[in-house]
């Protein structure tokens, strides 16, 4: 699929839940996500149908995200169903890793290709502050489990305030280098203020080469994180919603009311 700016759109980011076990200050309100009524969540069957419709239109890359995707019940079944779809060349997940000690091996066996793991600091006190009470050791155990399960590559997502030279970011860079895990530095963004930057070491945040659509857990397709427009899969049908999102993808982001925990970052 090509949009009106002649960008090839082939990447779908699926948020499968707004809920999270952490409350990162830059992502989630202190009180947690508003609960999406269960009936509004796209079912796994609907998600698979949506991805199938996407593949028919040229989608070949899917990332499962959230909220925290490993909190959604039976997520391994969804991974297995997506991994079986012919035409999907890249199936990845972004996770905070806390539940990977239990899930790394089942996810690998289900056919997940790649993992991105969020890690902003190696200081337990700072980690607890950023995540409003999280336990860094759970993440470190999750990373170790992902390595042991044989995931390759495992990329680390590190949110920075201003520069990858910040002490926390340097520590994450050294941690990644020691284990052969590439690190992507993501400057803290603000959708309401329209503040976004290119990801350092990655390909996000660059409007001219943006290749993605986002799907919220309640089945709305957003052409851009920094734009309020969305198209509901249940109202329009998967194919029409995907086409509408591509045709109306803005040339560049501006500002929006979208929340990271709703649209998967
Ligand atoms: N819970 C999972 C995790 O943390 O990896 C997946 C969802 S999280 C919303 C996806 C990514 O968005 C994470 O790497 C997170 O650091 C990033 N993110 C969240 N809020 C952000 C913000 N305000 N600016 C930049 N990146 C952000
Ligand atoms: Fe949860 Fe990920 Fe948002 Fe942190 S960044 S609150 S781990 S969804």
Short mmCIF file of C-alpha atoms and ligand atoms in Angstrom, two decimals:
data_model
loop_
_atom_site.label_atom_id
_atom_site.label_comp_id
_atom_site.label_asym_id
_atom_site.label_seq_id
_atom_site.Cartn_x
_atom_site.Cartn_y
_atom_site.Cartn_z
CA UNK A 1 0.00 0.00 0.00
CA UNK A 2 1.26 3.46 -0.86
CA UNK A 3 -0.09 6.56 0.83
CA UNK A 4 -0.64 9.97 -0.72
CA UNK A 5 2.98 10.90 0.09
CA UNK A 6 4.18 7.81 -1.80
CA UNK A 7 5.35 6.07 1.38
CA UNK A 8 5.04 2.28 1.29
CA UNK A 9 2.97 1.26 4.31
CA UNK A 10 3.76 -2.31 5.32
CA UNK A 11 4.03 -2.32 9.12
CA UNK A 12 1.17 -2.79 11.59
CA UNK A 13 1.63 -2.14 15.31
CA UNK A 14 -1.04 -3.90 17.31
CA UNK A 15 -1.82 -2.77 20.82
CA UNK A 16 -3.62 -5.72 22.40
CA UNK A 17 -4.27 -4.19 25.84
CA UNK A 18 -4.07 -0.76 27.49
CA UNK A 19 -3.26 -2.32 30.86
CA UNK A 20 0.21 -2.53 32.33
CA UNK A 21 1.86 -3.80 35.48
CA UNK A 22 4.12 -0.71 35.46
CA UNK A 23 3.18 2.97 35.44
CA UNK A 24 6.02 4.71 33.59
CA UNK A 25 5.69 8.43 34.25
CA UNK A 26 6.06 9.36 30.56
CA UNK A 27 3.51 6.80 29.38
CA UNK A 28 0.79 6.00 31.87
CA UNK A 29 -1.34 8.07 34.24
CA UNK A 30 -0.52 7.38 37.93
CA UNK A 31 -3.89 5.70 38.39
CA UNK A 32 -3.29 3.34 35.42
CA UNK A 33 -5.12 2.95 32.12
CA UNK A 34 -8.85 3.48 31.76
CA UNK A 35 -10.26 -0.01 31.52
CA UNK A 36 -11.35 -0.84 27.98
CA UNK A 37 -14.56 -2.87 28.39
CA UNK A 38 -13.83 -6.46 27.48
CA UNK A 39 -16.54 -6.41 24.80
CA UNK A 40 -14.74 -3.53 23.06
CA UNK A 41 -11.41 -5.35 22.81
CA UNK A 42 -10.77 -6.89 19.42
CA UNK A 43 -10.86 -10.66 19.91
CA UNK A 44 -7.89 -12.72 18.79
CA UNK A 45 -10.03 -13.97 15.92
CA UNK A 46 -10.71 -10.38 14.82
CA UNK A 47 -7.03 -9.48 15.18
CA UNK A 48 -5.98 -12.41 13.00
CA UNK A 49 -8.60 -11.46 10.39
CA UNK A 50 -7.35 -7.87 10.47
CA UNK A 51 -3.76 -8.97 9.93
CA UNK A 52 -4.85 -11.29 7.12
CA UNK A 53 -6.62 -8.37 5.46
CA UNK A 54 -3.46 -6.32 5.97
CA UNK A 55 -1.26 -8.99 4.40
CA UNK A 56 -3.52 -9.02 1.33
CA UNK A 57 -2.86 -5.27 1.07
CA UNK A 58 0.92 -5.54 1.52
CA UNK A 59 1.51 -5.63 5.28
CA UNK A 60 4.49 -7.92 5.99
CA UNK A 61 5.57 -6.77 9.45
CA UNK A 62 3.58 -6.86 12.70
CA UNK A 63 4.56 -5.78 16.20
CA UNK A 64 2.47 -6.77 19.20
CA UNK A 65 2.53 -4.11 21.90
CA UNK A 66 0.34 -2.44 24.51
CA UNK A 67 0.08 -1.52 27.41
CA UNK A 68 1.93 -4.62 28.43
CA UNK A 69 1.11 -7.33 25.87
CA UNK A 70 2.10 -10.19 28.17
CA UNK A 71 -0.78 -9.26 30.49
CA UNK A 72 -3.42 -10.22 27.95
CA UNK A 73 -4.75 -13.71 28.57
CA UNK A 74 -3.57 -16.45 26.21
CA UNK A 75 -1.26 -14.09 24.32
CA UNK A 76 0.84 -17.09 23.22
CA UNK A 77 -2.18 -18.35 21.26
CA UNK A 78 -2.35 -15.06 19.38
CA UNK A 79 1.36 -15.19 18.59
CA UNK A 80 1.00 -18.75 17.31
CA UNK A 81 -1.95 -17.82 15.09
CA UNK A 82 -0.14 -14.81 13.62
CA UNK A 83 3.10 -16.75 13.15
CA UNK A 84 1.22 -19.26 10.98
CA UNK A 85 0.02 -16.60 8.52
CA UNK A 86 1.78 -16.87 5.18
CA UNK A 87 3.19 -13.54 4.05
CA UNK A 88 4.13 -12.22 7.48
CA UNK A 89 7.92 -11.91 7.33
CA UNK A 90 8.49 -10.17 10.64
CA UNK A 91 6.54 -10.81 13.86
CA UNK A 92 7.87 -8.89 16.85
CA UNK A 93 6.77 -7.87 20.33
CA UNK A 94 7.62 -4.90 22.55
CA UNK A 95 7.48 -5.73 26.25
CA UNK A 96 8.68 -4.47 29.61
CA UNK A 97 10.06 -8.03 30.14
CA UNK A 98 8.69 -8.52 33.67
CA UNK A 99 6.76 -11.62 32.64
CA UNK A 100 9.36 -13.04 30.24
CA UNK A 101 10.72 -15.56 32.77
CA UNK A 102 7.41 -17.40 32.26
CA UNK A 103 6.78 -16.45 28.64
CA UNK A 104 10.09 -16.38 26.76
CA UNK A 105 10.18 -20.09 25.88
CA UNK A 106 6.45 -20.40 24.98
CA UNK A 107 6.69 -17.26 22.82
CA UNK A 108 9.72 -18.64 21.02
CA UNK A 109 8.00 -21.98 20.48
CA UNK A 110 4.88 -20.19 19.20
CA UNK A 111 6.99 -18.59 16.46
CA UNK A 112 7.63 -15.04 17.64
CA UNK A 113 10.60 -13.77 15.63
CA UNK A 114 11.90 -10.85 17.66
CA UNK A 115 11.65 -9.02 20.96
CA UNK A 116 12.15 -5.38 21.88
CA UNK A 117 12.55 -4.83 25.60
CA UNK A 118 12.22 -1.49 27.36
CA UNK A 119 15.07 -0.62 29.71
CA UNK A 120 15.70 3.00 30.70
CA UNK A 121 18.10 2.57 33.62
CA UNK A 122 20.15 0.01 35.53
CA UNK A 123 19.69 1.81 38.84
CA UNK A 124 16.97 0.02 40.88
CA UNK A 125 15.95 3.23 42.70
CA UNK A 126 15.69 5.20 39.47
CA UNK A 127 13.79 2.32 37.85
CA UNK A 128 11.28 2.33 40.70
CA UNK A 129 10.88 6.10 40.29
CA UNK A 130 10.38 5.99 36.50
CA UNK A 131 7.94 3.09 36.67
CA UNK A 132 6.24 4.24 39.91
CA UNK A 133 7.21 1.20 41.92
CA UNK A 134 8.60 -1.36 39.45
CA UNK A 135 11.28 -3.90 40.35
CA UNK A 136 14.32 -3.73 38.04
CA UNK A 137 15.35 -7.29 38.90
CA UNK A 138 12.20 -8.63 37.20
CA UNK A 139 13.25 -6.93 33.96
CA UNK A 140 16.82 -8.21 34.22
CA UNK A 141 15.49 -11.72 34.82
CA UNK A 142 13.19 -11.29 31.82
CA UNK A 143 16.09 -10.23 29.58
CA UNK A 144 18.12 -13.22 30.75
CA UNK A 145 15.16 -15.50 29.97
CA UNK A 146 14.81 -14.03 26.48
CA UNK A 147 18.51 -14.60 25.77
CA UNK A 148 18.32 -18.14 27.12
CA UNK A 149 15.26 -18.84 24.93
CA UNK A 150 17.34 -17.96 21.88
CA UNK A 151 15.70 -14.75 20.71
CA UNK A 152 17.90 -12.98 18.20
CA UNK A 153 17.97 -10.06 17.92
CA UNK A 154 16.75 -8.67 21.23
CA UNK A 155 16.71 -4.90 20.99
CA UNK A 156 16.59 -2.62 24.01
CA UNK A 157 14.37 0.49 23.95
CA UNK A 158 15.78 3.19 26.20
CA UNK A 159 13.76 6.36 26.77
CA UNK A 160 16.02 9.36 27.37
CA UNK A 161 15.27 12.91 28.41
CA UNK A 162 17.64 14.69 26.06
CA UNK A 163 20.76 12.76 25.10
CA UNK A 164 22.19 9.24 24.93
CA UNK A 165 25.09 10.61 27.00
CA UNK A 166 22.92 10.74 30.11
CA UNK A 167 24.37 8.44 32.82
CA UNK A 168 21.36 6.07 32.75
CA UNK A 169 21.51 5.81 28.96
CA UNK A 170 25.25 5.16 29.00
CA UNK A 171 24.77 2.37 31.51
CA UNK A 172 22.10 0.79 29.30
CA UNK A 173 24.39 1.12 26.27
CA UNK A 174 27.18 -0.68 28.15
CA UNK A 175 24.76 -3.37 29.34
CA UNK A 176 23.58 -3.92 25.77
CA UNK A 177 27.10 -3.94 24.32
CA UNK A 178 28.24 -6.54 26.86
CA UNK A 179 25.44 -8.89 25.75
CA UNK A 180 25.26 -8.10 22.05
CA UNK A 181 21.87 -6.41 22.39
CA UNK A 182 21.40 -3.35 20.14
CA UNK A 183 20.04 -0.29 21.96
CA UNK A 184 17.61 2.23 20.48
CA UNK A 185 17.41 5.58 22.26
CA UNK A 186 14.01 7.23 22.20
CA UNK A 187 13.70 10.81 23.35
CA UNK A 188 10.73 11.30 25.59
CA UNK A 189 7.83 12.46 23.43
CA UNK A 190 4.66 14.35 24.18
CA UNK A 191 1.72 13.79 21.85
CA UNK A 192 -0.36 16.68 23.25
CA UNK A 193 2.47 19.13 22.58
CA UNK A 194 3.42 17.53 19.29
CA UNK A 195 6.93 16.92 20.54
CA UNK A 196 8.53 13.98 18.77
CA UNK A 197 11.96 13.07 17.48
CA UNK A 198 13.63 10.47 15.39
CA UNK A 199 14.57 7.33 17.28
CA UNK A 200 18.37 7.08 17.64
CA UNK A 201 19.40 3.67 16.30
CA UNK A 202 15.92 2.93 14.95
CA UNK A 203 13.57 4.08 12.24
CA UNK A 204 10.66 5.57 14.21
CA UNK A 205 9.76 9.23 14.51
CA UNK A 206 10.79 10.22 10.99
CA UNK A 207 7.67 11.29 9.11
CA UNK A 208 9.21 11.17 5.62
CA UNK A 209 9.97 7.46 5.91
CA UNK A 210 7.11 6.39 8.19
CA UNK A 211 5.83 3.00 7.08
CA UNK A 212 3.35 2.10 9.82
CA UNK A 213 -0.23 2.08 10.99
CA UNK A 214 -1.28 1.60 14.61
CA UNK A 215 -4.21 -0.40 15.91
CA UNK A 216 -5.62 0.30 19.38
CA UNK A 217 -6.85 -2.56 21.54
CA UNK A 218 -10.44 -1.52 20.81
CA UNK A 219 -9.88 -1.87 17.10
CA UNK A 220 -9.32 1.62 15.79
CA UNK A 221 -6.67 2.08 13.13
CA UNK A 222 -4.60 5.23 13.63
CA UNK A 223 -2.52 6.41 10.66
CA UNK A 224 -0.30 8.50 12.94
CA UNK A 225 0.48 8.67 16.67
CA UNK A 226 0.53 12.47 16.40
CA UNK A 227 -2.90 12.82 14.79
CA UNK A 228 -6.36 12.07 16.23
CA UNK A 229 -7.81 10.46 13.10
CA UNK A 230 -8.80 6.82 13.39
CA UNK A 231 -10.93 4.24 11.60
CA UNK A 232 -12.89 1.58 13.47
CA UNK A 233 -12.45 -1.98 12.23
CA UNK A 234 -15.83 -3.11 13.55
CA UNK A 235 -17.67 -0.23 11.86
CA UNK A 236 -15.94 -0.25 8.49
CA UNK A 237 -14.59 -3.77 8.15
CA UNK A 238 -10.89 -4.56 8.24
CA UNK A 239 -10.00 -3.88 4.61
CA UNK A 240 -11.91 -0.58 4.36
CA UNK A 241 -10.50 0.63 7.69
CA UNK A 242 -6.94 -0.19 6.61
CA UNK A 243 -7.39 1.52 3.25
CA UNK A 244 -8.96 4.60 4.85
CA UNK A 245 -6.06 4.84 7.30
CA UNK A 246 -3.49 4.61 4.53
CA UNK A 247 -5.30 7.07 2.26
CA UNK A 248 -5.60 9.58 5.11
CA UNK A 249 -2.17 9.18 6.64
CA UNK A 250 -0.91 12.72 7.28
CA UNK A 251 2.33 13.74 5.61
CA UNK A 252 3.70 14.65 9.04
CA UNK A 253 2.57 14.36 12.63
CA UNK A 254 1.33 17.45 14.45
CA UNK A 255 -0.26 16.91 17.86
CA UNK A 256 -2.90 14.58 19.25
CA UNK A 257 -4.75 13.35 22.30
CA UNK A 258 -3.29 9.85 21.83
CA UNK A 259 -1.64 8.14 24.78
CA UNK A 260 1.41 5.91 24.44
CA UNK A 261 -0.12 3.16 26.57
CA UNK A 262 -3.15 3.16 24.25
CA UNK A 263 -1.25 3.00 20.97
CA UNK A 264 1.83 1.04 21.88
CA UNK A 265 4.52 3.71 21.57
N1 LIG B 1 4.84 -2.16 27.85
C1 LIG B 1 5.70 -2.40 26.76
C2 LIG B 1 7.03 -1.72 26.96
O1 LIG B 1 7.15 -0.84 27.80
O2 LIG B 1 7.95 -2.08 26.23
C3 LIG B 1 5.11 -2.05 25.40
C4 LIG B 1 4.31 -0.77 25.30
S1 LIG B 1 5.22 0.73 25.53
C5 LIG B 1 3.95 1.95 25.32
C6 LIG B 1 6.14 0.80 24.00
C7 LIG B 1 7.32 1.73 23.98
O3 LIG B 1 6.86 3.08 24.05
C8 LIG B 1 8.28 1.53 25.14
O4 LIG B 1 9.57 1.28 24.65
C9 LIG B 1 8.23 2.85 25.86
O5 LIG B 1 9.45 3.17 26.43
C10 LIG B 1 7.82 3.81 24.76
N2 LIG B 1 7.22 5.05 25.26
C11 LIG B 1 6.18 5.17 26.11
N3 LIG B 1 5.91 6.46 26.37
C12 LIG B 1 6.80 7.20 25.67
C13 LIG B 1 7.06 8.60 25.50
N4 LIG B 1 6.32 9.52 26.14
N5 LIG B 1 8.04 8.97 24.68
C14 LIG B 1 8.79 8.04 24.02
N6 LIG B 1 8.61 6.71 24.12
C15 LIG B 1 7.64 6.29 24.95
FE1 LIG B 2 3.79 0.03 30.80
FE2 LIG B 2 5.37 0.06 28.69
FE3 LIG B 2 3.92 2.23 29.30
FE4 LIG B 2 5.92 1.56 30.89
S1 LIG B 2 6.09 2.18 28.74
S2 LIG B 2 3.82 2.09 31.55
S3 LIG B 2 5.93 -0.64 30.76
S4 LIG B 2 3.13 0.28 28.68
#
